[in-house]
Amino acid sequence: MADQIAALISQLALSNETILVLVILALVIVGAVVVVVTSRPILDIFPYLNPIAKVRARKGRLLSDKQIVELADTNSVEDVTNYLRGLDDYLPYLNEYSLEKSLDVQMADTYKYIATIAPEEIKKPFEIISTKTDIANIKALLTAKAVGFTNERTSELLIPSGSLYDTLDKLVDASSVTDVVAGLDGTEYSDVLKDAIPQYEESNSLLPFSNALDKFYLHSLLHSTEVPGNENTEKMYAYIGAQVDIANIKLIIRAKVDGLDYDVVSPYLINEGYQLREWKLKELMESQDVSGVISSLDGTKYSDILSNALTKYNETGSVSVFENALDSYFAEYSHSLSLEKPLGVGPIIGFLSGKEKEIKNLKIISRAKREAGFPNDKLQEMLV
Amino acid sequence: MVEIVLGTALAAVGAGVAVGFAGLGSGLGQGMAASGAVGAVAEDGDMFSRGIIFSALCETQAIYGFLIAILLLVFSGLLGGGSKGLSTAVGIVAIGAGAAVGFAGLGSGMGQGIVAGASVGAIVENDEMFSRGIIFSALCETQAIYGFLIAILLMVFGGILG
């Protein structure tokens, strides 16, 4: 074969230099094609490898189910604190803050950390997720002012993290809820809070502020991944979309229990939804009662979850049954998403949802341990 | 200036292809493995030695390419001064040998880098994954070994070696 090619080359009567140039040119072209074709998947994976290793290291340090059960079995909040002091991830926080505040600060730091290390294409949603700290601080400040807490106690409520912490810390001295809103002028939350003032003054309830902030957060989050361009952004969109749908369902179920109309609730719904679009949300709100809402969800992935919780709701009459069922579903869904793209956004989603679940469970345990004689079996039931 | 015949020049191109593409694959793979390793070490300093092992795994493809390139350079007479002036046909065989180890090393290196990077992530989460990570990463070595063997066989039976 090689001899035939050599004979062909000599028949062409090309100079040695020409043959060399042609061979090199052919190899360059073949090489370029091979490199372009094979490097495409590499380029998708490469930005994720470093962040994935970092979050998987932290995921490995999350508390196991066994450890959570051990914590739930402790006798007091001091026991819980001492247990957590034995863990490197919690010790620095517990040296500085109370247990509850340590959990809040650690969660805030986790959001900030993920937003810092996330690859560029999914950075924006994680940056918006990290604003949860600011929103929690604004809500805490508004509540403190509405209830009339002292400045010292109000300061205690704030999580010392988030981009607005310094501004909010200065507003601890504000004399009223409306002063706090005025003090936030110029921030991204200013308009939504100002718009909620008339309703607040009318109802004398902080719910309009809380709902407006939640809607603003979820709306921003949903729009941060509007055009999924690849598998990673698609998974991110699904992760965020599920949060939006669950928030809408929770709001609708609460509205049905409180007997509210669509017009009252509509301003707080994320009408764009993800799988539950505006028409579906309207249909859900037009249902007679909670059972009707669940029937209307037939054919969606939320139908079975809520149907299973309906019996318990009928027994207890507590809406939290549905909320817990939806939270558990979201934790499972996030876990399944985390396995779908192991060399992409998956481990990041997996770690974040795992951390949120851990902090939520620790808060439940901490609150239960503060109540003397809180039954352990009830506590186990409350855990996510 | 030394006069080089076409066959020898083609063997030089083969040597370039061997080390170039194998090095490219190895470099990309090593970059991915090292990127994961740096992330792991940032969280857990004990991961340094294991990170180095996984990063070093992707070095082999470049070594295969380098060996074939050296053999081509020596036996074509470009290194060592004993130029025997390869025929054009043998020069083409040399390009085949270089392409075999080069392209096999490219694919193998990139594949190994992906697995090694993922393995580092798995180990930092669960220590027990180390041996399994090594096995999965080593699997991707086979393609480079095929390329290396074929390159050797081409050189032996194509009249370059021996």
XYZ file of C-alpha atoms in Angstrom:
546
model
C 0.000 0.000 0.000
C 2.726 2.411 1.061
C 4.699 1.471 -2.091
C 1.639 2.184 -4.259
C 1.216 5.601 -2.635
C 4.936 6.266 -3.128
C 4.645 5.251 -6.801
C 1.644 7.534 -7.214
C 3.593 10.413 -5.683
C 6.485 9.860 -8.085
C 4.033 9.696 -11.040
C 2.676 13.114 -10.064
C 6.206 14.447 -10.504
C 5.844 16.902 -7.654
C 8.874 18.359 -5.946
C 9.794 17.113 -2.472
C 8.916 20.514 -0.979
C 5.445 20.464 -2.580
C 4.746 16.950 -1.302
C 5.839 17.930 2.196
C 3.655 21.027 2.167
C 0.660 18.968 0.968
C 1.212 16.306 3.638
C 1.530 18.899 6.394
C -1.534 20.763 5.073
C -3.581 17.545 5.032
C -2.507 16.727 8.576
C -3.291 20.234 9.790
C -6.796 20.040 8.268
C -7.471 16.567 9.698
C -6.038 17.629 13.050
C -8.135 20.808 13.157
C -11.329 18.878 12.389
C -10.527 16.271 15.040
C -9.689 18.905 17.650
C -12.813 20.987 16.958
C -15.116 17.955 17.067
C -13.585 16.407 20.173
C -13.047 19.588 22.136
C -16.714 20.661 22.057
C -17.781 18.412 24.951
C -14.587 19.318 26.788
C -15.429 23.006 26.606
C -18.838 22.303 28.169
C -17.350 20.275 30.999
C -14.172 22.202 31.746
C -15.672 25.236 33.596
C -17.528 22.888 35.945
C -14.697 20.586 37.050
C -13.197 22.893 39.661
C -16.520 24.030 41.210
C -17.816 20.441 41.176
C -14.829 19.184 43.200
C -15.346 22.030 45.681
C -19.053 21.416 46.198
C -18.624 17.642 46.319
C -16.066 18.100 49.089
C -18.678 20.069 51.035
C -21.426 17.629 50.078
C -19.346 14.864 51.624
C -19.373 16.808 54.889
C -23.162 17.247 55.004
C -24.828 15.549 57.943
C -26.023 12.041 57.175
C -29.572 10.884 57.956
C -28.098 8.914 60.875
C -26.522 12.057 62.321
C -29.799 13.973 61.965
C -31.598 11.194 63.858
C -28.889 11.317 66.553
C -29.403 15.072 66.856
C -33.170 14.636 67.041
C -32.635 12.131 69.868
C -30.635 14.574 72.005
C -32.188 15.952 75.173
C -31.650 19.677 74.876
C -30.616 22.493 72.581
C -27.263 22.561 74.405
C -26.699 18.944 73.383
C -27.442 19.890 69.770
C -25.001 22.802 69.982
C -22.288 20.618 71.517
C -22.819 17.962 68.845
C -22.412 20.559 66.100
C -19.345 22.013 67.811
C -17.656 18.726 66.995
C -18.019 19.469 63.268
C -15.479 21.725 61.539
C -18.153 23.313 59.353
C -20.173 24.559 62.325
C -17.564 25.273 64.989
C -16.432 28.733 63.749
C -20.045 29.919 63.519
C -21.025 28.552 66.930
C -18.017 30.287 68.483
C -19.457 33.581 67.325
C -23.246 33.257 67.221
C -26.175 31.482 68.842
C -27.282 28.175 67.294
C -30.133 29.594 65.181
C -28.062 32.514 63.975
C -25.136 30.201 63.189
C -27.425 28.185 60.937
C -28.669 31.330 59.170
C -25.174 32.742 58.717
C -23.843 29.439 57.429
C -26.663 29.156 54.911
C -26.058 32.755 53.781
C -22.333 32.024 53.398
C -23.175 28.905 51.386
C -25.352 30.896 48.974
C -22.575 33.458 48.599
C -19.950 30.756 48.086
C -21.962 28.982 45.376
C -22.602 32.288 43.590
C -18.836 32.948 43.668
C -17.688 29.600 42.293
C -20.534 28.923 39.822
C -19.455 28.924 36.155
C -20.434 32.013 34.177
C -23.422 30.479 32.340
C -25.240 29.674 35.601
C -23.796 32.398 37.824
C -26.759 34.786 37.555
C -29.389 32.425 39.062
C -27.089 31.606 41.966
C -26.432 35.309 42.542
C -30.183 35.824 42.756
C -30.519 32.837 45.093
C -27.947 34.511 47.348
C -30.288 37.515 47.697
C -32.433 35.283 49.920
C -30.282 36.614 52.762
C -31.164 40.235 51.965
C -34.846 39.350 51.677
C -34.779 37.480 54.999
C -33.084 40.496 56.610
C -35.628 42.941 55.179
C -38.483 40.778 56.430
C -36.868 40.500 59.865
C -36.366 44.257 60.054
C -39.954 45.003 58.996
C -41.265 42.484 61.537
C -39.120 43.968 64.303
C -40.379 47.463 63.549
C -44.007 46.323 63.336
C -43.753 44.477 66.659
C -41.712 47.262 68.282
C -38.580 45.348 69.228
C -35.705 47.245 70.796
C -32.802 48.207 68.529
C -30.611 45.641 70.210
C -33.079 42.818 69.662
C -33.671 43.972 66.078
C -29.926 43.866 65.395
C -29.879 40.326 66.751
C -32.438 39.289 64.143
C -30.308 40.383 61.195
C -28.051 37.875 59.460
C -24.628 39.554 59.160
C -24.307 38.737 55.476
C -25.742 39.766 52.114
C -25.143 42.822 49.968
C -27.615 44.987 51.910
C -26.480 44.134 55.427
C -24.749 47.465 56.103
C -27.750 49.448 54.841
C -30.163 47.350 56.884
C -27.995 47.559 59.972
C -28.192 51.357 59.780
C -31.987 51.101 59.476
C -32.234 49.365 62.845
C -32.725 52.871 64.264
C -35.736 53.537 61.986
C -38.871 54.310 63.933
C -41.474 52.579 61.781
C -42.101 50.092 58.978
C -42.564 52.886 56.439
C -39.270 54.451 57.533
C -37.531 51.169 56.774
C -39.134 51.126 53.317
C -38.050 54.732 52.757
C -34.539 53.842 53.915
C -34.313 51.177 51.231
C -34.813 53.783 48.514
C -32.416 53.170 45.660
C -32.193 49.427 46.251
C -33.779 46.862 43.924
C -36.490 46.199 46.527
C -37.600 49.808 46.847
C -40.374 49.763 44.234
C -42.003 46.492 45.305
C -41.986 47.553 48.943
C -43.414 51.000 48.174
C -46.167 49.416 46.089
C -47.133 47.246 49.074
C -47.446 50.182 51.507
C -51.140 50.965 50.770
C -52.126 47.348 51.400
C -50.025 47.259 54.550
C -51.698 50.430 55.841
C -55.110 49.052 54.967
C -54.621 45.598 56.514
C -52.048 46.516 59.187
C -50.380 43.227 58.290
C -46.851 42.652 56.986
C -48.096 39.962 54.613
C -48.260 42.306 51.578
C -44.531 43.107 52.036
C -43.627 39.485 52.544
C -45.605 38.323 49.509
C -44.280 41.162 47.352
C -40.672 40.316 48.277
C -41.227 36.605 47.616
C -42.786 37.369 44.254
C -39.946 39.718 43.339
C -37.385 37.066 44.273
C -39.042 34.222 42.363
C -39.763 36.428 39.365
C -36.111 37.521 39.187
C -34.993 33.929 39.632
C -37.246 32.601 36.883
C -36.108 35.302 34.482
C -32.432 34.726 35.218
C -32.580 31.474 33.230
C -35.154 32.456 30.637
C -33.486 30.998 27.573
C -31.994 27.599 28.410
C -29.149 27.250 25.913
C -27.733 23.873 26.876
C -28.263 20.955 29.228
C -26.828 22.788 32.217
C -29.071 25.819 31.875
C -32.020 23.504 31.133
C -31.470 21.682 34.447
C -31.089 25.023 36.199
C -34.339 26.228 34.622
C -36.120 23.047 35.759
C -34.728 23.504 39.295
C -35.899 27.103 39.470
C -39.175 26.378 37.677
C -40.107 23.706 40.217
C -39.538 26.256 43.013
C -41.838 28.728 41.267
C -44.586 26.156 40.700
C -44.369 24.935 44.290
C -44.532 28.516 45.610
C -47.632 29.153 43.450
C -49.321 25.928 44.633
C -48.584 26.728 48.290
C -50.067 30.203 47.874
C -53.176 28.886 46.136
C -53.772 26.204 48.779
C -53.426 28.773 51.563
C -55.763 31.136 49.688
C -58.372 28.367 49.328
C -58.172 27.556 53.030
C -58.567 31.272 53.865
C -61.387 31.606 51.318
C -59.642 34.260 49.222
C -60.584 35.054 45.603
C -58.347 34.953 42.550
C -58.261 38.759 42.324
C -56.845 39.016 45.845
C -54.191 36.354 45.330
C -53.350 37.017 41.678
C -50.902 39.898 42.337
C -48.723 37.536 44.395
C -48.689 34.632 41.950
C -45.842 34.210 39.488
C -48.174 34.177 36.502
C -45.539 33.024 34.006
C -45.116 29.858 36.048
C -43.027 26.975 34.781
C -45.279 23.994 34.166
C -48.305 25.683 35.695
C -49.001 28.644 33.414
C -51.366 31.557 34.044
C -54.496 29.787 32.729
C -53.803 26.782 34.924
C -53.228 28.957 37.980
C -56.555 30.683 37.313
C -58.235 27.289 36.955
C -56.750 26.188 40.270
C -57.959 29.346 41.984
C -61.449 28.796 40.613
C -61.662 25.418 42.379
C -64.186 25.171 45.201
C -61.776 24.011 47.884
C -58.404 22.372 48.520
C -59.635 19.009 47.182
C -60.739 20.800 44.025
C -57.262 22.349 43.635
C -55.714 18.889 43.891
C -58.183 17.469 41.365
C -57.358 20.299 38.962
C -53.691 19.385 39.237
C -54.490 15.957 37.789
C -51.969 15.076 35.114
C -49.209 17.159 36.654
C -46.396 15.768 38.799
C -47.865 17.513 41.850
C -51.150 15.618 41.766
C -49.971 12.380 43.451
C -47.889 14.199 46.054
C -50.803 16.341 47.196
C -53.378 13.524 46.907
C -51.275 11.429 49.272
C -51.194 14.304 51.760
C -54.943 14.964 51.515
C -55.940 12.254 54.011
C -53.578 13.648 56.623
C -54.854 17.173 55.906
C -58.434 16.001 56.468
C -57.351 14.547 59.811
C -55.270 17.493 61.037
C -56.720 20.444 59.098
C -53.199 21.843 58.825
C -52.002 23.278 55.508
C -48.440 22.531 56.571
C -49.121 18.908 55.579
C -49.206 19.982 51.926
C -46.267 22.324 52.374
C -44.137 19.579 53.907
C -45.155 17.166 51.144
C -44.167 19.736 48.497
C -40.882 20.514 50.280
C -40.033 16.808 50.454
C -40.882 16.439 46.786
C -38.650 19.393 45.915
C -35.765 17.895 47.898
C -36.192 14.600 45.989
C -36.558 16.380 42.650
C -33.392 18.411 43.286
C -31.576 15.192 44.155
C -32.717 13.563 40.910
C -31.607 16.649 38.946
C -28.210 16.471 40.638
C -27.684 12.978 39.243
C -28.660 13.877 35.684
C -25.689 16.108 34.882
C -22.801 14.836 37.030
C -20.180 16.826 35.115
C -22.244 19.989 35.006
C -24.685 21.831 37.209
C -25.931 18.603 38.876
C -23.552 18.419 41.863
C -23.998 22.157 42.536
C -27.783 21.766 42.693
C -27.348 18.594 44.744
C -25.121 20.292 47.302
C -27.285 23.402 47.596
C -30.503 21.466 48.109
C -28.698 19.114 50.516
C -27.426 22.071 52.546
C -30.858 23.719 52.587
C -32.367 20.446 53.783
C -29.700 20.099 56.489
C -30.205 23.647 57.798
C -33.979 23.258 57.705
C -33.790 20.023 59.713
C -31.374 21.558 62.203
C -33.730 24.519 62.690
C -36.649 22.141 63.259
C -34.588 20.180 65.807
C -33.370 23.353 67.495
C -36.913 24.740 67.882
C -38.252 21.414 69.107
C -35.505 21.105 71.702
C -36.330 24.571 73.046
C -39.871 23.438 73.798
C -39.858 21.370 76.944
C -41.357 17.928 76.458
C -41.725 18.172 72.689
C -42.546 14.594 71.615
C -39.701 12.947 69.694
C -41.979 11.043 67.323
C -43.613 14.333 66.288
C -40.170 15.833 65.731
C -39.150 12.885 63.533
C -42.311 13.437 61.479
C -41.501 17.111 60.973
C -38.028 16.443 59.580
C -37.629 16.823 55.822
C 22.845 22.496 5.583
C 22.245 18.733 5.667
C 20.312 17.371 2.680
C 17.247 15.411 3.859
C 15.466 13.024 1.535
C 11.646 13.058 1.249
C 11.178 9.814 3.222
C 13.137 11.166 6.154
C 11.240 14.453 6.035
C 7.959 12.521 6.112
C 9.221 10.577 9.137
C 9.904 13.933 10.813
C 6.302 14.943 10.111
C 5.217 11.610 11.637
C 7.265 12.360 14.743
C 5.614 15.778 15.005
C 2.140 14.281 14.654
C 2.943 11.649 17.280
C 4.094 14.025 19.955
C 1.804 16.911 18.916
C -1.574 15.232 19.020
C -0.722 12.889 21.885
C 0.529 15.898 23.831
C -2.615 17.847 22.991
C -4.869 15.093 24.313
C -2.689 14.557 27.321
C -2.539 18.272 28.075
C -6.295 18.748 27.799
C -6.894 15.687 29.939
C -4.358 16.731 32.507
C -5.846 20.210 32.572
C -9.269 18.793 33.377
C -7.977 16.411 36.018
C -5.816 19.121 37.598
C -8.692 21.590 37.558
C -10.806 19.144 39.553
C -7.841 18.378 41.806
C -7.233 22.060 42.584
C -10.897 22.434 43.570
C -10.625 19.374 45.794
C -7.373 20.500 47.416
C -8.885 23.930 48.092
C -11.499 22.198 50.255
C -9.395 19.360 51.637
C -5.602 19.653 51.813
C -5.286 15.876 52.195
C -6.420 15.528 48.589
C -3.105 16.844 47.257
C -1.366 13.495 46.754
C -4.440 11.856 45.267
C -5.026 14.860 43.024
C -1.453 14.551 41.763
C -1.950 10.836 40.996
C -5.070 11.496 38.926
C -3.445 14.420 37.129
C -0.332 12.354 36.409
C -2.402 9.519 34.923
C -3.096 11.690 31.896
C 0.631 12.118 31.302
C 1.036 8.637 29.767
C -0.395 9.523 26.355
C 2.217 12.235 25.931
C 4.920 9.749 26.956
C 3.773 7.238 24.303
C 3.801 9.965 21.680
C 7.188 11.192 22.840
C 8.677 7.672 22.681
C 7.389 7.050 19.162
C 8.641 10.464 18.067
C 12.112 9.767 19.497
C 12.207 6.331 17.813
C 11.182 7.871 14.503
C 13.809 10.576 14.788
C 16.559 8.109 15.730
C 15.768 5.402 13.184
C 15.157 7.846 10.377
C 18.636 9.165 11.068
C 17.572 12.658 12.085
C 18.943 12.056 15.577
C 22.315 10.392 16.008
C 23.719 11.526 12.708
C 23.617 8.172 10.951
C 21.179 9.282 8.247
C 20.243 6.334 6.154
C 17.787 8.288 4.016
C 14.380 6.660 4.307
C 12.445 5.936 1.126
C 9.208 7.838 0.477
C 7.180 4.670 1.190
C 8.838 4.215 4.586
C 8.284 7.912 5.285
C 4.546 7.411 4.713
C 4.615 4.454 7.114
C 6.270 6.772 9.651
C 3.401 9.248 9.287
C 0.998 6.338 9.882
C 2.867 5.396 13.046
C 2.844 8.987 14.277
C -0.863 9.385 13.457
C -1.693 6.107 15.237
C -0.134 7.106 18.527
C -1.026 10.799 18.137
C -4.752 10.520 17.502
C -5.209 7.574 19.874
C -3.442 9.625 22.534
C -5.652 12.630 21.795
C -8.885 10.719 22.384
C -7.525 8.689 25.253
C -6.079 11.726 27.033
C -9.264 13.743 26.801
C -11.397 10.813 27.928
C -9.066 10.059 30.805
C -9.068 13.702 31.848
C -12.855 13.767 32.067
C -12.968 10.579 34.152
C -10.039 11.652 36.327
C -11.627 15.044 37.004
C -14.909 13.377 37.940
C -13.065 10.825 40.092
C -11.323 13.544 42.062
C -14.762 15.047 42.772
C -16.096 11.663 43.839
C -13.119 10.934 46.127
C -13.270 14.278 47.890
C -16.916 13.489 48.673
C -16.318 9.834 49.561
C -12.835 8.595 50.410
C -13.664 5.003 49.463
C -13.983 5.945 45.790
C -10.206 6.159 45.292
C -9.487 2.665 43.947
C -12.645 2.637 41.845
C -11.761 6.048 40.444
C -8.313 4.766 39.461
C -9.851 1.743 37.693
C -12.333 3.861 35.726
C -9.619 6.334 34.772
C -7.218 3.569 33.746
C -9.851 2.144 31.391
C -9.305 5.093 29.060
C -5.639 4.171 28.814
C -6.381 1.220 26.522
C -6.957 3.316 23.392
C -3.575 4.973 23.797
C -1.960 1.532 24.260
C -3.587 0.293 21.032
C -2.237 3.333 19.206
C 1.222 2.837 20.710
C 1.308 -0.879 19.795
C 0.185 -0.248 16.242
C 2.785 2.484 15.897
C 5.502 0.065 17.059
C 4.223 -2.651 14.712
C 4.158 -0.212 11.787
C 7.701 0.822 12.540
C 8.913 -2.772 12.858
C 7.176 -4.175 9.816
C 7.429 -0.985 7.790
C 11.184 -1.159 7.880
C 11.931 1.690 10.244
C 12.858 -0.386 13.302
C 15.088 -3.392 12.965
